[in-house]
Short mmCIF file of C-alpha atoms in Angstrom, two decimals:
data_model
loop_
_atom_site.label_atom_id
_atom_site.label_comp_id
_atom_site.label_asym_id
_atom_site.label_seq_id
_atom_site.Cartn_x
_atom_site.Cartn_y
_atom_site.Cartn_z
CA MET A 19 -0.06 0.21 0.14
CA GLU A 20 3.16 2.63 0.17
CA SER A 21 3.14 2.55 -4.02
CA GLN A 22 1.94 5.51 -5.47
CA LEU A 23 -2.20 5.48 -5.53
CA LEU A 24 -3.00 7.50 -8.74
CA SER A 25 -0.39 8.70 -11.13
CA ARG A 26 0.36 12.49 -12.41
CA ALA A 27 -1.87 11.55 -15.30
CA SER A 28 -4.61 10.50 -14.11
CA THR A 29 -7.63 12.73 -14.12
CA ILE A 30 -10.56 13.03 -12.01
CA THR A 31 -14.11 13.65 -14.56
CA GLY A 32 -15.48 15.97 -11.85
CA LEU A 33 -15.55 18.02 -8.84
CA PRO A 34 -19.21 18.95 -7.26
CA GLN A 35 -18.26 22.36 -6.69
CA LEU A 36 -15.40 23.32 -9.31
CA ARG A 37 -17.07 27.14 -10.56
CA PRO A 38 -19.04 26.93 -14.38
CA LYS A 39 -16.03 28.21 -16.00
CA LEU A 40 -13.99 25.16 -16.00
CA SER A 41 -14.22 22.52 -17.78
CA ARG A 42 -14.10 19.39 -16.23
CA GLU A 43 -11.37 18.11 -18.44
CA SER A 44 -8.95 21.05 -17.25
CA VAL A 45 -8.25 20.05 -14.52
CA ASN A 46 -5.95 16.62 -13.30
CA VAL A 47 -5.78 16.07 -9.76
CA SER A 48 -3.28 12.91 -8.20
CA PHE A 49 -2.94 11.72 -4.88
CA ALA A 50 0.75 11.36 -3.50
CA SER A 51 2.33 8.43 -1.99
CA THR A 52 0.29 6.97 1.27
CA LYS A 53 2.13 7.50 4.40
CA PRO A 54 2.18 5.80 7.56
CA ILE A 55 0.94 7.96 10.70
CA GLY A 56 2.39 6.46 14.26
CA ALA A 57 4.00 3.65 12.48
CA VAL A 58 7.57 2.82 14.83
CA GLY A 59 11.18 1.63 14.03
CA GLU A 60 11.97 0.70 10.39
CA GLY A 61 9.00 -1.05 8.53
CA GLY A 62 7.02 -1.00 11.86
CA ASN A 63 2.79 -1.45 12.14
CA VAL A 64 0.65 1.26 10.92
CA ILE A 65 -1.50 2.51 14.01
CA TRP A 66 -3.12 4.85 13.33
CA GLY A 67 -3.97 5.11 9.76
CA ARG A 68 -3.37 6.26 6.52
CA GLN A 69 -3.48 9.81 5.30
CA LEU A 70 -3.90 10.51 1.76
CA ARG A 71 -1.97 14.14 0.61
CA MET A 72 -3.78 16.02 -2.60
CA ALA A 73 -1.50 16.90 -5.14
CA LEU A 74 -3.41 19.55 -7.90
CA LEU A 75 -1.62 20.15 -10.52
CA LEU A 76 -2.22 22.31 -12.96
CA GLU A 77 -0.84 21.04 -16.64
CA SER A 78 -3.33 22.01 -18.83
CA SER A 79 -5.66 24.85 -17.29
CA PRO A 80 -4.84 28.27 -17.09
CA VAL A 81 -6.21 29.39 -14.04
CA SER A 82 -4.54 29.87 -11.43
CA LYS A 83 -4.26 27.28 -8.08
CA ARG A 84 -5.93 29.91 -5.96
CA GLU A 85 -9.42 29.62 -7.99
CA ILE A 86 -9.16 25.91 -7.92
CA LEU A 87 -8.06 25.05 -4.06
CA LYS A 88 -10.99 27.61 -3.16
CA PRO A 89 -14.00 25.65 -4.30
CA VAL A 90 -12.12 22.51 -3.19
CA LEU A 91 -11.36 23.44 0.31
CA ALA A 92 -15.19 24.01 0.63
CA ALA A 93 -16.54 21.13 -0.91
CA ALA A 94 -13.97 19.05 1.68
CA SER A 95 -15.80 20.88 4.75
CA SER A 96 -19.52 20.88 3.48
CA PRO A 97 -22.49 18.78 2.25
CA ALA A 98 -22.58 17.85 -0.93
CA GLU A 99 -25.55 19.72 -1.68
CA GLY A 100 -24.79 24.06 -1.59
CA GLY A 101 -21.01 23.77 -0.18
CA SER A 102 -19.26 27.17 0.55
CA ASP A 103 -17.44 28.95 -1.91
CA SER A 104 -15.36 30.32 0.20
CA ALA A 105 -11.58 28.81 2.00
CA GLY A 106 -11.87 30.40 4.97
CA ASP A 107 -15.38 28.15 5.51
CA ALA A 108 -13.06 24.30 5.29
CA LYS A 109 -13.20 22.85 8.99
CA ILE A 110 -9.76 21.32 9.72
CA THR A 111 -10.54 17.73 11.89
CA PRO A 112 -9.42 18.16 15.37
CA VAL A 113 -6.03 15.38 15.58
CA GLY A 114 -6.73 13.52 18.94
CA PHE A 115 -3.83 12.74 21.81
CA PHE A 116 -3.22 9.26 20.44
CA GLU A 117 -3.01 10.63 17.01
CA LYS A 118 -0.94 13.52 17.80
CA TYR A 119 1.66 11.65 19.94
CA PRO A 120 1.72 7.64 18.65
CA ALA A 121 5.73 7.06 19.39
CA LEU A 122 4.58 8.43 23.31
CA VAL A 123 1.69 6.44 23.35
CA THR A 124 3.89 2.71 22.74
CA GLY A 125 6.97 4.30 24.40
CA PHE A 126 4.07 4.15 27.58
CA PHE A 127 2.91 0.96 26.57
CA PHE A 128 6.83 -0.76 26.62
CA PHE A 129 6.85 1.00 30.28
CA MET A 130 3.21 -0.83 31.29
CA TRP A 131 4.84 -3.72 30.25
CA TYR A 132 8.79 -4.19 31.48
CA PHE A 133 6.91 -2.25 34.69
CA LEU A 134 4.14 -5.01 35.62
CA ASN A 135 6.46 -7.99 34.50
CA VAL A 136 8.98 -6.61 36.97
CA ILE A 137 5.92 -6.09 39.77
CA PHE A 138 4.72 -9.82 39.09
CA ASN A 139 7.95 -11.53 39.10
CA ILE A 140 8.60 -10.04 42.12
CA LEU A 141 5.33 -10.46 43.82
CA ASN A 142 5.49 -13.97 42.42
CA LYS A 143 8.91 -14.86 44.23
CA LYS A 144 7.86 -13.40 47.09
CA ILE A 145 4.57 -15.47 47.61
CA TYR A 146 6.02 -18.86 46.94
CA ASN A 147 9.11 -17.66 49.95
CA TYR A 148 5.97 -18.05 52.26
CA PHE A 149 3.13 -20.27 50.13
CA PRO A 150 5.52 -22.93 47.94
CA TYR A 151 2.40 -24.54 45.98
CA PRO A 152 3.46 -23.45 42.72
CA TYR A 153 0.59 -25.57 40.57
CA PHE A 154 -2.06 -24.17 42.59
CA VAL A 155 -0.28 -20.34 42.99
CA SER A 156 -0.48 -20.87 38.62
CA VAL A 157 -4.56 -21.65 39.03
CA ILE A 158 -4.81 -18.66 40.91
CA HIS A 159 -3.11 -16.42 37.74
CA LEU A 160 -5.48 -17.93 35.10
CA PHE A 161 -8.08 -17.77 37.32
CA VAL A 162 -8.01 -13.85 38.14
CA GLY A 163 -7.76 -13.40 34.67
CA VAL A 164 -10.75 -15.21 33.07
CA VAL A 165 -12.30 -13.23 35.84
CA TYR A 166 -11.05 -10.37 34.69
CA CYS A 167 -11.91 -11.64 30.63
CA LEU A 168 -15.69 -12.00 31.76
CA ILE A 169 -16.30 -9.05 33.57
CA SER A 170 -14.98 -6.79 30.30
CA TRP A 171 -16.60 -9.04 28.09
CA ALA A 172 -19.61 -8.16 29.99
CA VAL A 173 -19.69 -4.78 29.98
CA GLY A 174 -18.67 -4.84 26.51
CA LEU A 175 -14.37 -3.89 26.41
CA PRO A 176 -14.12 -5.64 24.47
CA LYS A 177 -17.35 -7.16 22.57
CA ARG A 178 -16.22 -10.89 23.63
CA ALA A 179 -15.98 -12.55 19.61
CA PRO A 180 -18.36 -15.31 18.80
CA ILE A 181 -16.04 -18.68 18.75
CA ASP A 182 -16.60 -21.72 16.47
CA SER A 183 -15.97 -25.73 16.66
CA ASN A 184 -13.23 -25.72 14.39
CA LEU A 185 -11.18 -22.38 15.92
CA LEU A 186 -11.59 -23.87 19.87
CA LYS A 187 -9.74 -27.48 18.28
CA LEU A 188 -7.26 -25.08 16.81
CA LEU A 189 -7.08 -23.26 20.04
CA ILE A 190 -6.93 -26.34 22.47
CA PRO A 191 -3.14 -27.74 21.71
CA VAL A 192 -1.97 -23.61 22.25
CA ALA A 193 -3.90 -23.50 25.27
CA VAL A 194 -3.01 -26.85 26.76
CA CYS A 195 1.28 -25.99 25.63
CA HIS A 196 0.26 -22.85 27.77
CA ALA A 197 -1.55 -23.88 30.35
CA LEU A 198 2.17 -26.55 30.77
CA GLY A 199 5.07 -23.54 29.89
CA HIS A 200 2.63 -21.71 32.89
CA VAL A 201 2.97 -24.26 35.38
CA THR A 202 6.48 -25.32 34.61
CA SER A 203 7.95 -21.45 34.78
CA ASN A 204 6.46 -22.07 38.07
CA VAL A 205 7.89 -25.02 39.43
CA SER A 206 10.84 -23.16 38.54
CA PHE A 207 10.06 -19.05 39.82
CA ALA A 208 9.30 -21.60 43.50
CA ALA A 209 12.60 -23.89 43.40
CA VAL A 210 15.67 -21.34 42.20
CA ALA A 211 16.37 -17.68 41.97
CA VAL A 212 13.61 -15.75 39.56
CA SER A 213 17.57 -14.42 37.70
CA PHE A 214 18.65 -18.22 37.28
CA THR A 215 15.31 -19.25 35.96
CA HIS A 216 14.97 -16.08 33.13
CA THR A 217 18.54 -17.03 32.48
CA ILE A 218 17.41 -20.78 31.64
CA LYS A 219 14.14 -19.72 29.81
CA ALA A 220 16.60 -17.25 27.38
CA LEU A 221 17.20 -20.50 25.70
CA GLU A 222 13.50 -20.56 24.63
CA PRO A 223 15.45 -19.19 21.42
CA PHE A 224 17.41 -21.92 20.75
CA PHE A 225 14.15 -24.92 21.16
CA ASN A 226 12.72 -22.43 18.46
CA ALA A 227 14.81 -22.45 15.76
CA ALA A 228 15.78 -26.50 16.46
CA ALA A 229 11.96 -27.02 16.45
CA SER A 230 11.76 -25.00 12.73
CA GLN A 231 14.31 -27.02 11.67
CA PHE A 232 13.57 -30.46 12.87
CA VAL A 233 9.92 -30.26 13.59
CA LEU A 234 8.35 -28.15 10.89
CA GLY A 235 11.09 -29.31 8.38
CA GLN A 236 12.06 -25.56 8.02
CA SER A 237 15.83 -24.14 6.62
CA ILE A 238 16.80 -22.34 9.31
CA PRO A 239 20.14 -20.15 7.90
CA ILE A 240 23.52 -20.91 9.92
CA THR A 241 24.01 -16.54 11.12
CA LEU A 242 20.68 -17.61 13.14
CA TRP A 243 22.35 -20.97 14.70
CA LEU A 244 25.56 -19.09 15.24
CA SER A 245 24.38 -16.48 16.71
CA LEU A 246 22.74 -19.20 19.42
CA ALA A 247 25.94 -20.49 20.06
CA PRO A 248 26.59 -17.84 22.99
CA VAL A 249 22.55 -18.13 24.45
CA VAL A 250 24.21 -21.44 24.85
CA ILE A 251 27.65 -20.89 26.58
CA GLY A 252 26.16 -18.08 28.51
CA VAL A 253 23.43 -20.62 30.43
CA SER A 254 26.22 -23.01 30.98
CA MET A 255 28.89 -21.50 32.66
CA ALA A 256 25.60 -19.85 34.31
CA SER A 257 24.70 -23.10 35.81
CA LEU A 258 27.49 -24.75 37.01
CA THR A 259 28.44 -21.95 39.77
CA GLU A 260 24.34 -20.91 40.28
CA LEU A 261 24.27 -21.09 43.83
CA SER A 262 20.33 -21.66 44.31
CA PHE A 263 20.64 -24.25 41.47
CA ASN A 264 18.59 -27.50 41.82
CA TRP A 265 17.70 -29.57 39.13
CA THR A 266 13.64 -29.59 39.53
CA GLY A 267 14.16 -25.62 38.96
CA PHE A 268 16.72 -26.51 36.29
CA ILE A 269 14.80 -29.22 34.50
CA SER A 270 11.24 -27.49 35.20
CA ALA A 271 12.70 -24.43 33.41
CA MET A 272 13.87 -26.30 30.18
CA ILE A 273 10.14 -27.99 30.19
CA SER A 274 8.67 -25.01 30.37
CA ASN A 275 11.28 -23.66 26.79
CA ILE A 276 9.74 -26.76 25.13
CA SER A 277 6.01 -26.66 25.74
CA PHE A 278 6.44 -22.64 24.28
CA THR A 279 8.00 -23.71 21.59
CA TYR A 280 5.17 -25.76 20.65
CA ARG A 281 2.40 -23.35 22.07
CA SER A 282 4.37 -21.00 19.42
CA ILE A 283 4.01 -23.71 16.01
CA TYR A 284 0.09 -24.45 17.47
CA SER A 285 -0.06 -20.52 16.94
CA LYS A 286 0.81 -20.08 13.40
CA LYS A 287 -1.56 -22.95 12.39
CA ALA A 288 -4.52 -22.00 14.79
CA MET A 289 -4.03 -18.46 12.57
CA THR A 290 -7.45 -16.10 12.84
CA ASP A 291 -8.84 -13.06 12.37
CA MET A 292 -10.37 -12.63 15.73
CA ASP A 293 -8.28 -9.82 17.95
CA SER A 294 -5.56 -11.02 20.22
CA THR A 295 -7.15 -9.51 23.26
CA ASN A 296 -10.33 -12.24 22.87
CA ILE A 297 -7.96 -15.19 21.40
CA TYR A 298 -6.12 -14.35 24.51
CA ALA A 299 -9.01 -14.87 26.34
CA TYR A 300 -10.18 -17.83 25.31
CA ILE A 301 -6.16 -19.70 25.40
CA SER A 302 -6.89 -18.64 29.34
CA ILE A 303 -10.35 -20.41 30.08
CA ILE A 304 -9.09 -23.64 28.44
CA ALA A 305 -5.86 -23.38 30.19
CA LEU A 306 -7.44 -22.33 32.80
CA LEU A 307 -9.38 -25.94 32.59
CA VAL A 308 -6.00 -28.03 32.20
CA CYS A 309 -4.78 -26.36 35.02
CA ILE A 310 -7.07 -27.42 37.99
CA PRO A 311 -6.55 -31.38 38.24
CA PRO A 312 -2.95 -30.96 38.36
CA ALA A 313 -3.36 -28.47 41.45
CA ILE A 314 -5.65 -30.75 43.13
CA ILE A 315 -3.58 -33.55 42.21
CA PHE A 316 -0.60 -32.90 43.17
CA GLU A 317 -1.06 -30.31 45.97
CA GLY A 318 -4.73 -30.33 47.27
CA PRO A 319 -4.55 -32.61 50.23
CA GLN A 320 -1.11 -31.18 51.03
CA LEU A 321 -3.11 -27.19 50.94
CA ILE A 322 -6.32 -29.19 53.16
CA LYS A 323 -4.20 -30.66 55.50
CA HIS A 324 -1.32 -27.32 56.48
CA GLY A 325 -1.16 -25.53 53.41
CA LEU A 326 -3.37 -23.01 53.39
CA ASN A 327 -3.30 -22.34 57.62
CA ASP A 328 0.76 -22.37 57.39
CA ALA A 329 0.69 -19.15 54.62
CA ILE A 330 -2.83 -17.29 56.76
CA ALA A 331 -0.50 -17.84 60.32
CA LYS A 332 2.34 -16.59 58.32
CA VAL A 333 0.94 -13.73 56.71
CA GLY A 334 -2.83 -12.92 57.52
CA MET A 335 -5.94 -13.49 55.56
CA THR A 336 -6.22 -9.97 54.02
CA LYS A 337 -2.49 -9.93 52.89
CA PHE A 338 -2.73 -14.04 50.89
CA ILE A 339 -5.73 -12.48 49.50
CA SER A 340 -4.84 -9.42 48.64
CA ASP A 341 -0.72 -11.05 47.42
CA LEU A 342 -2.48 -13.28 45.61
CA PHE A 343 -5.40 -11.32 43.71
CA TRP A 344 -2.49 -8.55 42.49
CA VAL A 345 -0.31 -11.50 41.12
CA GLY A 346 -2.95 -12.68 39.11
CA MET A 347 -4.09 -9.30 38.04
CA PHE A 348 -0.08 -8.27 37.10
CA TYR A 349 0.33 -11.66 35.24
CA HIS A 350 -2.89 -11.47 33.08
CA LEU A 351 -2.33 -7.35 32.21
CA TYR A 352 1.55 -7.38 31.99
CA ASN A 353 0.72 -10.80 29.10
CA GLN A 354 -1.79 -8.81 27.69
CA LEU A 355 0.00 -5.63 27.24
CA ALA A 356 3.07 -7.73 25.27
CA THR A 357 0.07 -9.21 22.36
CA ASN A 358 -0.96 -5.04 22.04
CA THR A 359 2.65 -4.10 21.96
CA LEU A 360 3.66 -7.01 19.49
CA GLU A 361 0.21 -5.16 17.69
CA ARG A 362 2.01 -1.68 17.70
CA VAL A 363 6.03 -2.01 16.40
CA ALA A 364 8.22 -3.90 13.75
CA PRO A 365 8.68 -7.72 14.95
CA LEU A 366 12.44 -5.96 15.88
CA THR A 367 11.66 -3.33 18.18
CA HIS A 368 9.15 -5.77 19.88
CA ALA A 369 12.35 -8.46 19.67
CA VAL A 370 14.99 -6.19 20.89
CA GLY A 371 12.33 -5.20 24.16
CA ASN A 372 11.49 -8.15 24.89
CA VAL A 373 15.36 -8.75 25.23
CA LEU A 374 15.40 -5.61 27.84
CA LYS A 375 12.65 -6.94 29.33
CA ARG A 376 13.95 -9.91 30.58
CA VAL A 377 17.51 -8.01 31.34
CA PHE A 378 15.05 -5.47 33.44
CA VAL A 379 13.44 -9.16 35.69
CA ILE A 380 16.88 -10.27 36.04
CA GLY A 381 18.68 -7.31 37.56
CA PHE A 382 15.34 -5.60 39.09
CA SER A 383 15.03 -9.38 40.86
CA ILE A 384 18.38 -9.05 42.57
CA LEU A 385 18.22 -6.07 43.96
CA ALA A 386 14.97 -7.18 45.13
CA PHE A 387 15.92 -10.04 47.46
CA GLY A 388 19.63 -9.39 47.33
CA ASN A 389 20.63 -12.89 45.93
CA LYS A 390 24.46 -13.84 45.88
CA ILE A 391 25.36 -14.32 42.25
CA SER A 392 29.18 -15.61 41.64
CA THR A 393 31.03 -13.96 39.43
CA GLN A 394 30.94 -16.98 36.52
CA THR A 395 27.22 -16.68 36.59
CA GLY A 396 26.87 -12.67 35.84
CA ILE A 397 28.90 -13.09 32.90
CA GLY A 398 27.29 -16.75 31.51
CA THR A 399 23.72 -14.83 31.93
CA ALA A 400 25.42 -11.33 30.15
CA ILE A 401 26.48 -13.82 27.19
CA ALA A 402 23.17 -15.69 27.16
CA ILE A 403 21.44 -12.20 26.89
CA ALA A 404 23.72 -10.86 24.24
CA GLY A 405 23.69 -13.83 22.07
CA VAL A 406 19.41 -13.35 22.49
CA ALA A 407 19.32 -10.02 21.61
CA MET A 408 21.86 -10.92 18.60
CA TYR A 409 19.58 -13.92 17.62
CA SER A 410 16.33 -11.42 17.69
CA PHE A 411 18.23 -9.08 15.58
CA ILE A 412 19.01 -11.14 12.81
CA LYS A 413 15.84 -13.16 12.93
CA ALA A 414 13.57 -9.98 12.75
CA LYS A 415 15.34 -8.70 10.19
CA MET A 416 15.53 -11.67 7.44
CA GLU A 417 11.17 -11.68 8.40
CA GLU A 418 10.98 -7.49 7.42
CA GLU A 419 12.96 -8.60 4.27
CA LYS A 420 10.71 -11.42 2.95
CA ARG A 421 7.38 -9.60 4.09
CA GLN A 422 9.07 -6.80 1.82
CA MET A 423 10.14 -8.86 -0.81
CA LYS A 424 6.08 -10.50 -0.64
CA ALA A 425 5.04 -6.80 -0.74
CA ALA A 426 6.92 -6.23 -3.54
#
């Protein structure tokens, strides 16, 4: 759509507000190429729509630009019948804040995405320090989000999109992988330091590339594989000297990586025109139903026997319920904002933002909990994050080039 819409030689055969003296053939009109408004970064998605700029060409008309522009401006500000002949009657549509400052709005989305993610991780770990039941807490995360979605649908913000059996069949594998990845992530968060879990989860691009190559049969360029080498090396270095290391936390984080990889694969098969907010709501509902049985089986007896009573005795009923409510809200909102942010920016911008988000989470979790890390762990974490950044940059650029080639 970035190509020129009409050539300079195209002619509009009638302008209703032109004065009788002007012949229809004497005025040539063309449109300049469309210009994206609010696009962020190179290749960014259009946010607020497109604007058309009309250029009036006086190639064959002896009439001055002033004589032509006056009736045209009047026509733009009045009904088709009886339009004013004065340029002073033209009205300019006021520009809203979102349209005027799209970059500022997008920056706010990024800030809220980071902020909610950091707060979620810190509060989540604090809950596990006095209530170490990750299966139950995972259910609470999804339950609060589902209640939020149901209330939003009830008030029409957004309006609930209908779902049929075909779409449901496509979303179930996505939701199952989402549920498994979510639960195993929380098992890892409960078992080891938050910073270490996020370091292991930096391996997710490696699993994505491996699945694309060996499961989907897609050819992965050697440059992408080479960019993943620092990720593997960095995570290995960090794991060898991590003070909070245990196999439960490590294996759970690795299963989470595999689960989210398959979620991405099934998501590509479940492409739909439904908006992201409704899609995520349906996935959350299905994932909640998947998570409830394991929570009852693995943690139900312990919760009834002493788990809930111990937590209430430590922090009180009010704080316990408040912590569970807010951690669920933060979880749902940061995931929703991550999806909405992706829709507003180019893939490269989002990839870089995702890497920086992980850096923020690791850094703030170390500060919040005073976790001691060895020099080798710190260096390994830095190498892994740098590798993820390099991989994300190369992959996003390749996808952008493919889109441009298809558009051409």
